[in-house]
Coordinates of C-alpha atoms in Angstrom, one line a residue:
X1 CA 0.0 0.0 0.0
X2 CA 2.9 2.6 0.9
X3 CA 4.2 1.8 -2.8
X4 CA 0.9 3.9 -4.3
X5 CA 1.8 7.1 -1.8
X6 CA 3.0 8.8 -4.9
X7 CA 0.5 8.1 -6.6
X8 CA -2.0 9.3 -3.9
X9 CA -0.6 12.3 -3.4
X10 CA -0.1 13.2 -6.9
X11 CA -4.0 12.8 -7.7
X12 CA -4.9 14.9 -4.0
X13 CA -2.7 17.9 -5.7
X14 CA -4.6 17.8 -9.0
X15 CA -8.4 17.3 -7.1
X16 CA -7.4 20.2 -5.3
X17 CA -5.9 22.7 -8.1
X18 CA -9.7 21.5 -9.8
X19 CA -11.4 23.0 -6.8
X20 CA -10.3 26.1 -7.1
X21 CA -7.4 25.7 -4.4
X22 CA -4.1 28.3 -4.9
X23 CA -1.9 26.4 -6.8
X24 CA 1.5 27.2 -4.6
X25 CA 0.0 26.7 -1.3
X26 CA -1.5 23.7 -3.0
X27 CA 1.6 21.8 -4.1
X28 CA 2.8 22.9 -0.6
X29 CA 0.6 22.4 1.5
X30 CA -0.2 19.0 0.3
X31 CA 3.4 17.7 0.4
X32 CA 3.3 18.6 3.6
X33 CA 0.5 17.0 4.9
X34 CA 1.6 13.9 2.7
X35 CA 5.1 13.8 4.5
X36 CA 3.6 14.6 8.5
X37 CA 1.1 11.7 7.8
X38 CA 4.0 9.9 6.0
X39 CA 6.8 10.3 9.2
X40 CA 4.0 9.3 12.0
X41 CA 3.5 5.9 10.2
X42 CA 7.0 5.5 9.5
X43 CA 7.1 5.7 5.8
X44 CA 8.9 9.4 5.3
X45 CA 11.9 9.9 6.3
X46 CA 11.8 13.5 8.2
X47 CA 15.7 14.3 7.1
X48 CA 14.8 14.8 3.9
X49 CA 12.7 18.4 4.6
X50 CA 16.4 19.5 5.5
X51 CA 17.1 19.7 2.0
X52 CA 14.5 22.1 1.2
X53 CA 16.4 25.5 1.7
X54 CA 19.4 24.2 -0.4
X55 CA 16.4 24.0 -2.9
X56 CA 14.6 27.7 -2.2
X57 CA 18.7 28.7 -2.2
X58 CA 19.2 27.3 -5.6
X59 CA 16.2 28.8 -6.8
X60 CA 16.9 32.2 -5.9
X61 CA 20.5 32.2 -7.4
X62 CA 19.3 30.1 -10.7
X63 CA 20.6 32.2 -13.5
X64 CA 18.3 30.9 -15.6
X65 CA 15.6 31.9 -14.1
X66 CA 16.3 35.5 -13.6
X67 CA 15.3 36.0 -17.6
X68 CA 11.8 35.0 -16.2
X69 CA 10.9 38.9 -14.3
X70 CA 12.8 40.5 -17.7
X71 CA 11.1 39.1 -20.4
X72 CA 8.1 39.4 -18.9
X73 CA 8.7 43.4 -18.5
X74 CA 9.9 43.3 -22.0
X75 CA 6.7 42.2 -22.9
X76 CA 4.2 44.1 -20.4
X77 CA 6.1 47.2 -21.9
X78 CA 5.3 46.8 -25.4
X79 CA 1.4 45.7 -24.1
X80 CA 0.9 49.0 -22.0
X81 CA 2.7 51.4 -24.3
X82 CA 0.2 50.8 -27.2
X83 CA 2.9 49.7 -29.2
X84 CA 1.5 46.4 -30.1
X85 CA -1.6 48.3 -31.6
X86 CA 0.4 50.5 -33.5
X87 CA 2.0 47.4 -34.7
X88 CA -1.2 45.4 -36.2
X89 CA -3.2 48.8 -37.6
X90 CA 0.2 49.0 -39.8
X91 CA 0.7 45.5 -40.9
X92 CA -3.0 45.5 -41.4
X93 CA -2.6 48.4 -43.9
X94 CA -0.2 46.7 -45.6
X95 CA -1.7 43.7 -46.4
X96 CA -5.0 45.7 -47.6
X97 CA -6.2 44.9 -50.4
X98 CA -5.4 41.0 -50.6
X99 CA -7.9 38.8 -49.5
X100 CA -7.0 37.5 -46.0
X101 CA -4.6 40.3 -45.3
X102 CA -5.7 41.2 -42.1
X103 CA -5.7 37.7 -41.0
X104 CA -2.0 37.4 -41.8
X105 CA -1.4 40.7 -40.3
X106 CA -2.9 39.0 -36.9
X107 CA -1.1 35.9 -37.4
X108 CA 2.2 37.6 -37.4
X109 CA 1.8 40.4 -34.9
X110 CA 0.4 37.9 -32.6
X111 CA 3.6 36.0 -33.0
X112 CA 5.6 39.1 -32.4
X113 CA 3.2 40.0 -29.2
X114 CA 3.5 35.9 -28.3
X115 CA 7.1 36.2 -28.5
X116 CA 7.4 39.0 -26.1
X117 CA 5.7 38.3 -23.3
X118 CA 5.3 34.0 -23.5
X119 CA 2.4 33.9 -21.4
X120 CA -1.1 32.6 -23.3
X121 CA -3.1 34.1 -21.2
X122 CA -1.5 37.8 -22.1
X123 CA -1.3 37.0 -25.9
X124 CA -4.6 35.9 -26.4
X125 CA -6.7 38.5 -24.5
X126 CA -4.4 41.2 -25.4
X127 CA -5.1 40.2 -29.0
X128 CA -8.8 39.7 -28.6
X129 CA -9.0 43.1 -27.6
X130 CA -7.1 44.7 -30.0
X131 CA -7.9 42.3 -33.2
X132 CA -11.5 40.4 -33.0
X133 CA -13.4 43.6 -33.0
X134 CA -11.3 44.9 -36.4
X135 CA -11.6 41.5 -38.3
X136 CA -15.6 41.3 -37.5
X137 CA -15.9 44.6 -39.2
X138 CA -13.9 43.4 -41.6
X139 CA -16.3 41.0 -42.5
X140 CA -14.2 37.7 -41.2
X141 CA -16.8 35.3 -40.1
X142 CA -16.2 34.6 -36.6
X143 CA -15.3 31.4 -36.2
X144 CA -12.3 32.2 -38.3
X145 CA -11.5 35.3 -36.2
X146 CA -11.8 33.8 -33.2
X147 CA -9.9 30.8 -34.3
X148 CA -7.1 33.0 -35.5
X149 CA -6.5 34.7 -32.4
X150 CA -6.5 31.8 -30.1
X151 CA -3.8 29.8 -32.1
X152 CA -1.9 33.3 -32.6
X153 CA -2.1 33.8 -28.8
X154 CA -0.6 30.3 -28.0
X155 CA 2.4 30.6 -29.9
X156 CA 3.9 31.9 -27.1
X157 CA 4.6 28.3 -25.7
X158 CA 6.9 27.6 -28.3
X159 CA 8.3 30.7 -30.6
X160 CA 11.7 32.1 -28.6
X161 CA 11.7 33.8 -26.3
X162 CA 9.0 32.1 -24.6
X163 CA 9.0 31.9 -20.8
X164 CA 7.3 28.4 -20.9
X165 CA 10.6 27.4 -22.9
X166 CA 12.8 29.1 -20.2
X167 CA 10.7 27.5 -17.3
X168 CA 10.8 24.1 -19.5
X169 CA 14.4 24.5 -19.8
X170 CA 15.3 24.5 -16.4
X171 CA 13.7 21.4 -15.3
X172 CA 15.2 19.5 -18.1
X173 CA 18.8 20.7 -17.3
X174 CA 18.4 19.5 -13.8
X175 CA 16.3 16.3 -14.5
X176 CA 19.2 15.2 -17.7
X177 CA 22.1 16.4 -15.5
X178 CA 20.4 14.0 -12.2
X179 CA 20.1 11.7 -14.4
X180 CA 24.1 11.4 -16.3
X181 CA 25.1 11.7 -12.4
X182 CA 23.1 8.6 -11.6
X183 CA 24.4 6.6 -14.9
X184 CA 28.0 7.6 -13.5
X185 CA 28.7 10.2 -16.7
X186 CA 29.8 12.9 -15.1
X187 CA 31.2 14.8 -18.7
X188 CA 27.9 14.8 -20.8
X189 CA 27.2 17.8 -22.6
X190 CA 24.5 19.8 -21.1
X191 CA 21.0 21.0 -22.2
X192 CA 20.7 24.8 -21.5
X193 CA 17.4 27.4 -22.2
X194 CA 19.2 28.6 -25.4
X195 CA 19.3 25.0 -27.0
X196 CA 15.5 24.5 -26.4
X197 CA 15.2 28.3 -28.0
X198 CA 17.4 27.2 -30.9
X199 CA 15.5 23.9 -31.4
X200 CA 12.1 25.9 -31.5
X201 CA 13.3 28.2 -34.0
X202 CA 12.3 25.3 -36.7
X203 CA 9.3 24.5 -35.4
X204 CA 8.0 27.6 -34.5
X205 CA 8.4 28.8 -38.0
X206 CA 6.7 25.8 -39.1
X207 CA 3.5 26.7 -37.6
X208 CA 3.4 30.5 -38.9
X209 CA 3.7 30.2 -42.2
X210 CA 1.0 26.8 -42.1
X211 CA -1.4 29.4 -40.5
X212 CA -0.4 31.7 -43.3
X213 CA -1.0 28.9 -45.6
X214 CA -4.4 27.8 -43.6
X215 CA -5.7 31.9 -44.1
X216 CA -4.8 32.1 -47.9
X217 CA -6.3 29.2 -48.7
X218 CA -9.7 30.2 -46.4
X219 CA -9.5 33.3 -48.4
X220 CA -9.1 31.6 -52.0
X221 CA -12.5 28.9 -51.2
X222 CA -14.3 30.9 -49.2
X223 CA -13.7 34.6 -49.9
X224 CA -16.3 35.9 -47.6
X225 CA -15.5 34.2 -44.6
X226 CA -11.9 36.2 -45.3
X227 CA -12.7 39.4 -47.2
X228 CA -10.0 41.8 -48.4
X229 CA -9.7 44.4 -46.3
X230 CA -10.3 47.8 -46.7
X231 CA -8.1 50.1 -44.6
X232 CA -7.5 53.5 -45.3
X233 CA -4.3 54.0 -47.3
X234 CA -3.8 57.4 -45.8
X235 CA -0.6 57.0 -44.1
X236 CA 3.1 56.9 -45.4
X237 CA 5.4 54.5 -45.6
X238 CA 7.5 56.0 -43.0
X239 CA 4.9 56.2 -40.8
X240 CA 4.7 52.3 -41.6
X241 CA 8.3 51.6 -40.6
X242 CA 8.2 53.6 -37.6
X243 CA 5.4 51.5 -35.8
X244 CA 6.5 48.0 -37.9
X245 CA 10.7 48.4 -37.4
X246 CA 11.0 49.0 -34.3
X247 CA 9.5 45.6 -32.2
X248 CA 10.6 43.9 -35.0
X249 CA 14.6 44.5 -34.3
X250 CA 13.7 44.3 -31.1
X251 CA 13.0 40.5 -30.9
X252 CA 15.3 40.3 -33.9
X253 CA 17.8 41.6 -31.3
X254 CA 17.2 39.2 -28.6
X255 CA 16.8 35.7 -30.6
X256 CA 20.1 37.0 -32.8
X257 CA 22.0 37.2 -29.5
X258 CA 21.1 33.8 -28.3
X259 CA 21.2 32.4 -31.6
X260 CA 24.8 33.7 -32.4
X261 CA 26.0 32.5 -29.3
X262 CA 26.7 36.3 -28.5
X263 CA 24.7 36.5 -25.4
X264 CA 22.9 34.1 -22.9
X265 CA 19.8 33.9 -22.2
X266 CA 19.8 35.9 -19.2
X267 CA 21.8 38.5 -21.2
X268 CA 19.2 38.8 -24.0
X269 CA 16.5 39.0 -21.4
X270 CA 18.2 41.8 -20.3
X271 CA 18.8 43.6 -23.9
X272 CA 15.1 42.5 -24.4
X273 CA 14.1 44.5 -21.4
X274 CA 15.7 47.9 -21.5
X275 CA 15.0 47.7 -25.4
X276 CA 11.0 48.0 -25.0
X277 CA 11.6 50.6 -22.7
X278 CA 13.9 52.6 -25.0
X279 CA 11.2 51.9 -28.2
X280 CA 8.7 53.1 -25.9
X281 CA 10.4 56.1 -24.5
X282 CA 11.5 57.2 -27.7
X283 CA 7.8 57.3 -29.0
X284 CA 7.4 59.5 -26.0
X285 CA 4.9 57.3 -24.6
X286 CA 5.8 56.3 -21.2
X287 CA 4.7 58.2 -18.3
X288 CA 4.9 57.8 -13.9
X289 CA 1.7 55.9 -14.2
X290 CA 2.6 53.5 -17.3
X291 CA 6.3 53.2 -15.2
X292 CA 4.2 52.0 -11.6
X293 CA 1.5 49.8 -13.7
X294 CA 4.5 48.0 -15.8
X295 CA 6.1 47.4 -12.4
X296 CA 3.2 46.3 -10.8
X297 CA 2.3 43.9 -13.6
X298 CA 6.1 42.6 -14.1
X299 CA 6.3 42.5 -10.1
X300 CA 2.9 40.7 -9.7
X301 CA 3.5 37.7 -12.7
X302 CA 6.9 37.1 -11.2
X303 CA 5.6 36.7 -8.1
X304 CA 3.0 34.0 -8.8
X305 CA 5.7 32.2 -11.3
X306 CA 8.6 31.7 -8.2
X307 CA 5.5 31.5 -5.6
X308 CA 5.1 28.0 -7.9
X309 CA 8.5 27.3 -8.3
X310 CA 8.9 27.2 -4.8
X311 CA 5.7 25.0 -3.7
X312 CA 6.8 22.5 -6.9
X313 CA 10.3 22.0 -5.2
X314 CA 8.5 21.2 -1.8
X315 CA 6.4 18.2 -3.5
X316 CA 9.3 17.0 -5.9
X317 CA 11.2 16.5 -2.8
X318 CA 8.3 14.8 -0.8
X319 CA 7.3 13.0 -3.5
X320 CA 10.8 11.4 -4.1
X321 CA 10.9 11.1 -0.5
X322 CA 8.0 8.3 -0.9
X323 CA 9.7 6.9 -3.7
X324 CA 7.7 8.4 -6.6
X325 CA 10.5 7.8 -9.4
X326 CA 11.2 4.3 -8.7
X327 CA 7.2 4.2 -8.7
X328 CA 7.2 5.9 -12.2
X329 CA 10.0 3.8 -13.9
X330 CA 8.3 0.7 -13.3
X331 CA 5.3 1.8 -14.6
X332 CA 7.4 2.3 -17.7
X333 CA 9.0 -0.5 -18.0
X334 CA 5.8 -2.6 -17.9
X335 CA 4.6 0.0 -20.9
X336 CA 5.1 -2.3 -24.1
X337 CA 6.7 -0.5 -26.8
X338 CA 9.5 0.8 -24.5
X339 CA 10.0 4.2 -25.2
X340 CA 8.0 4.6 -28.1
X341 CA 5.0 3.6 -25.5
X342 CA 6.3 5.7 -22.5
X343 CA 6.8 8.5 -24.8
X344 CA 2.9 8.2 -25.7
X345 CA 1.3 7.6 -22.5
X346 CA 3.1 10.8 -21.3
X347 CA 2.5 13.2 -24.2
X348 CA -1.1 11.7 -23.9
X349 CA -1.5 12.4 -20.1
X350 CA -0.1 15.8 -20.5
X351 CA -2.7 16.6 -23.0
X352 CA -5.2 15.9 -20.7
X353 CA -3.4 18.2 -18.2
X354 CA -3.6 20.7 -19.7
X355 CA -7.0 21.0 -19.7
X356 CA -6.5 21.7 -15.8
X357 CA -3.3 23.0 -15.2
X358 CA -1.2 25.5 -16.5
X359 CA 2.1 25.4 -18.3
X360 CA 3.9 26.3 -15.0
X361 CA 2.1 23.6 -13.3
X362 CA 2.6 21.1 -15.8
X363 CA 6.5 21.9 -15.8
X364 CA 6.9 22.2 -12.5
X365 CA 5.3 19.3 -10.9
X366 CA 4.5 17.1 -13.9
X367 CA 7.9 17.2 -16.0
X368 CA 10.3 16.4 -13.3
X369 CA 8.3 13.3 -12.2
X370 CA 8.0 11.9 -16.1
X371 CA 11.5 13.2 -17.7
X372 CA 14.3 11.3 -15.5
X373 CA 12.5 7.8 -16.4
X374 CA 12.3 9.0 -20.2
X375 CA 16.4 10.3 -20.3
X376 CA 16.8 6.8 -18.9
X377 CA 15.1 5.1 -21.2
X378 CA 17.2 7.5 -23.8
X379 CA 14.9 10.0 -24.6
X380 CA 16.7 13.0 -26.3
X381 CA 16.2 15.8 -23.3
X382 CA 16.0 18.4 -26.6
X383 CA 13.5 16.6 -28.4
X384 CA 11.4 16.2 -25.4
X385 CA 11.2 19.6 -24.1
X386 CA 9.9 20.5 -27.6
X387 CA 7.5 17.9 -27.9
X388 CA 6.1 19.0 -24.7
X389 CA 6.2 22.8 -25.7
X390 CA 3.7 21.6 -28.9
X391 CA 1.5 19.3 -26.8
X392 CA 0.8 21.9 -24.5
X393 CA 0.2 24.5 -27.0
X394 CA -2.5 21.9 -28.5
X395 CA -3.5 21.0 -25.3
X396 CA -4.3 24.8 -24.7
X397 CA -6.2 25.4 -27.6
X398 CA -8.7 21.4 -27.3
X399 CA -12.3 22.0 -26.2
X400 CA -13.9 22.1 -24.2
X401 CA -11.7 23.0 -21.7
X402 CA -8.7 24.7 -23.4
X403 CA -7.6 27.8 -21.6
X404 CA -7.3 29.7 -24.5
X405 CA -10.7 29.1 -25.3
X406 CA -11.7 30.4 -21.9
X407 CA -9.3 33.6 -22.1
X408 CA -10.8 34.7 -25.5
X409 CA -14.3 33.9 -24.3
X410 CA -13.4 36.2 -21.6
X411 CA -13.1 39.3 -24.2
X412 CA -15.5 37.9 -26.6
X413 CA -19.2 39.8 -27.2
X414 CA -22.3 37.9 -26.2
X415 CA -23.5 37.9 -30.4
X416 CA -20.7 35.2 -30.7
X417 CA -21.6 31.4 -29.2
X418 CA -18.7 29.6 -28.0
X419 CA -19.2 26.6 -30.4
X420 CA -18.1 29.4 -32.8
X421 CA -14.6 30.0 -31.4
X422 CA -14.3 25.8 -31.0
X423 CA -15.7 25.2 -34.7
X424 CA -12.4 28.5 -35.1
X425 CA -9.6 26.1 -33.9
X426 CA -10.0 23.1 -35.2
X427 CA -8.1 23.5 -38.6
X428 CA -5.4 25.1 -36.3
X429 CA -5.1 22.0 -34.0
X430 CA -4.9 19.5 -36.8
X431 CA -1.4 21.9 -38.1
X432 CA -0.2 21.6 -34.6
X433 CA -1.2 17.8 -34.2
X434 CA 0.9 17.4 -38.0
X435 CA 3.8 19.0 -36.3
X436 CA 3.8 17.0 -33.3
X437 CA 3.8 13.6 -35.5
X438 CA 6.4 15.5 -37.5
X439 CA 9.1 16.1 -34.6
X440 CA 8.3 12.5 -32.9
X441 CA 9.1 11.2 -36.4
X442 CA 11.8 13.6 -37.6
X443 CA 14.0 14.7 -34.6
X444 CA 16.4 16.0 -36.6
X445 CA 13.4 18.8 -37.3
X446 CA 14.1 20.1 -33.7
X447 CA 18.2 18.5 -33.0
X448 CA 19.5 19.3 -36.4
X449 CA 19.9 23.4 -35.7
X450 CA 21.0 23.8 -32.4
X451 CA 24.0 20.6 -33.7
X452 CA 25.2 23.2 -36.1
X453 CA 25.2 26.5 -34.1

């Protein structure tokens, strides 16, 4: 009975994040109660809490994770500085005229906007806001509106840099790096955040230019559903650049850095950072109150994402403590197919995850429990962390319960019935479901670039 303690205590944290339960205090205040009840009958060794502020003191000093609070400023700074706007009433007057040319101008400044800040949630309600409301009276039927936006929005799970990638990252480097040390190779070459940005670069540009493909051909069999749009011309081309260039060298910037090996990840964050605030301080747009509320955002996200980090240590360590990855590699083992199997069964129960939990959840206290018996099993740490980037992305978009469904819905007038925005995503999920087949059956789709660089 003491061997399904893991097991227990893994399915009393998910039934209380469903019931509405903080999800820090959650993952910690569970473990806890797992390990009290756990040392009175014997079965939890009470040593092991020791270790727990060499964890919070590794957290804290993890360089990796400082990129986290910049990124995310980059990105709140280009949201509350209009700049974003600016961005898609520009590309939106340059693709006037062709049919679907506002829906490629969404597609791409929502990867721009996805790429900035990384968070769904963000992405997608930002860009409902600023985009549903033009494509409707455009003429775009809604389910291809809404559609649009809610894949756009979850791009920021895998296109670089993406804070689910960073987050992702980190777990992987410690689960690979646990796991070489427990196989006695103490000289294996390491997986860092920049090699999971350089093995999304593929990947993610995959997926734009299907949507691209998806919205021209939308446009070419059913022209009213994605009508040329007719925005006034009025404005010069300089006026153009000026709201287009800008963000674009921006990011162009911060993946060149990371991609040339010029800067880490932490570095770029940093260029990233006091870049958006330069771009928006030259346009003369910030002010004391944009300054406090970019703060406050930046100060308030960052809080909830180490808040998490910090409860997920606590129940990685209880649940090791009760034997939880001995209890997971035998499940694997008895999988048939070996890793092809294991492989499945865990993409297939992250999907369902992620119908409940959020990417930070899901890295935090699913991914360390799954990855060390996958890396043994000699799973590619590189392949995986992309794989799982993807699944989540399709995970995020699935009804019924998809949270970006439920963040658009949020934003999206009463005229429009949900089975709308679900009929919207449908083609999108099949592209993202192609890709993932694609990487499991091509890794060199995702190893091939960061090999070369």
């Amino acid at each position: 009975m003491s061997d399904l303690i893991p097991l227990f205590l893994f399915l009393a944290v998910c039934a209380s994040l469903m019931l509405g339960y903080p999800v820090a205090f959650t993952l910690a205040g569970t473990s806890l109660l797992f390990a009290s009840i756990g040392i009175v009958f014997g079965v939890f060794d009470p040593a092991l809490l020791k270790a727990l502020p060499d964890r919070l003191f590794g957290i804290m000093t993890n360089v990796s994770l400082t990129a986290v609070p910049l990124f995310i400023m980059m990105g709140t700074t280009l949201e509350r500085s209009k700049i974003s706007e600016e961005l898609l009433e520009s590309m939106a007057i340059l693709f006037s005229g062709i049919k679907g040319g506002l829906g490629i101008s969404v597609i791409l400044v929502g990867t721009l906007l996805a790429a900035s800040t990384g968070i769904v949630g963000a992405t997608v309600i930002t860009m409902g806001l600023m985009s549903l409301p033009t494509m409707l009276k455009a003429g775009y039927s809604p389910s291809l509106a809404t559609g649009t936006i809610c894949a756009t929005g979850t791009l920021g799970q895998i296109i670089p840099p993406s804070i689910a990638l960073i987050l992702l990252g980190d777990v992987l480097s410690r689960s690979y790096q646990q796991v070489q040390m427990d196989m006695g190779i103490f000289n294996a070459d390491p997986i860092s955040v920049g090699d999971l940005f350089i093995g999304a670069v593929a990947p993610g540009i995959f997926l734009i230019f299907a949507y691209i493909a998806y919205m021209l051909l939308v446009a070419i069999f059913k022209p009213n559903a994605a009508p040329a749009n007719k925005a006034d011309l009025h404005i010069s081309l300089r006026e153009v650049l000026k709201s287009v260039l800008p963000p674009i060298t921006l990011i162009a910037l911060v993946l060149g850095s990371i991609l040339s090996g010029k800067a880490t990840t932490t570095e770029a964050s940093a260029v990233g950072a006091i870049g958006a605030f330069l771009i928006a301080g030259f346009e003369r747009k910030l002010n004391v109150q944009m300054l406090k509320d970019i703060a406050q955002s930046t100060a308030r996200i960052t809080t909830m994402v180490f808040t998490i980090v910090i409860g997920a240590s606590l129940f990685s360590l209880v649940f090791r403590g009760f034997g939880g990855e001995e209890f997971i590699s035998h499940i694997f083992e008895q999988l048939p197919g070996g890793l092809f199997g294991a492989t499945l069964m865990v993409m297939f129960i992250i999907f369902l995850l992620g119908f409940i939990l959020d990417f930070i959840e899901i890295t935090f206290v699913v991914v360390p429990l799954v990855a060390p018996a996958l890396l043994t099993m000699g799973m590619d740490p590189l392949l995986l962390g992309i794989m799982i980037a993807i699944n989540l992305q399709t995970s995020f978009l699935t009804p019924p319960f998809g949270y970006a469904l439920f963040y658009l819905r949020s934003v999206t007038p009463d005229s429009i019935p949900t089975s709308a925005i679900y009929k919207g995503v449908i083609p999108f999920i099949a592209i993202q479901l192609i890709l993932l087949i694609l990487v499991a059956l091509f890794p060199q789709f995702v190893t091939w670039l960061p090999g070369k660089i």
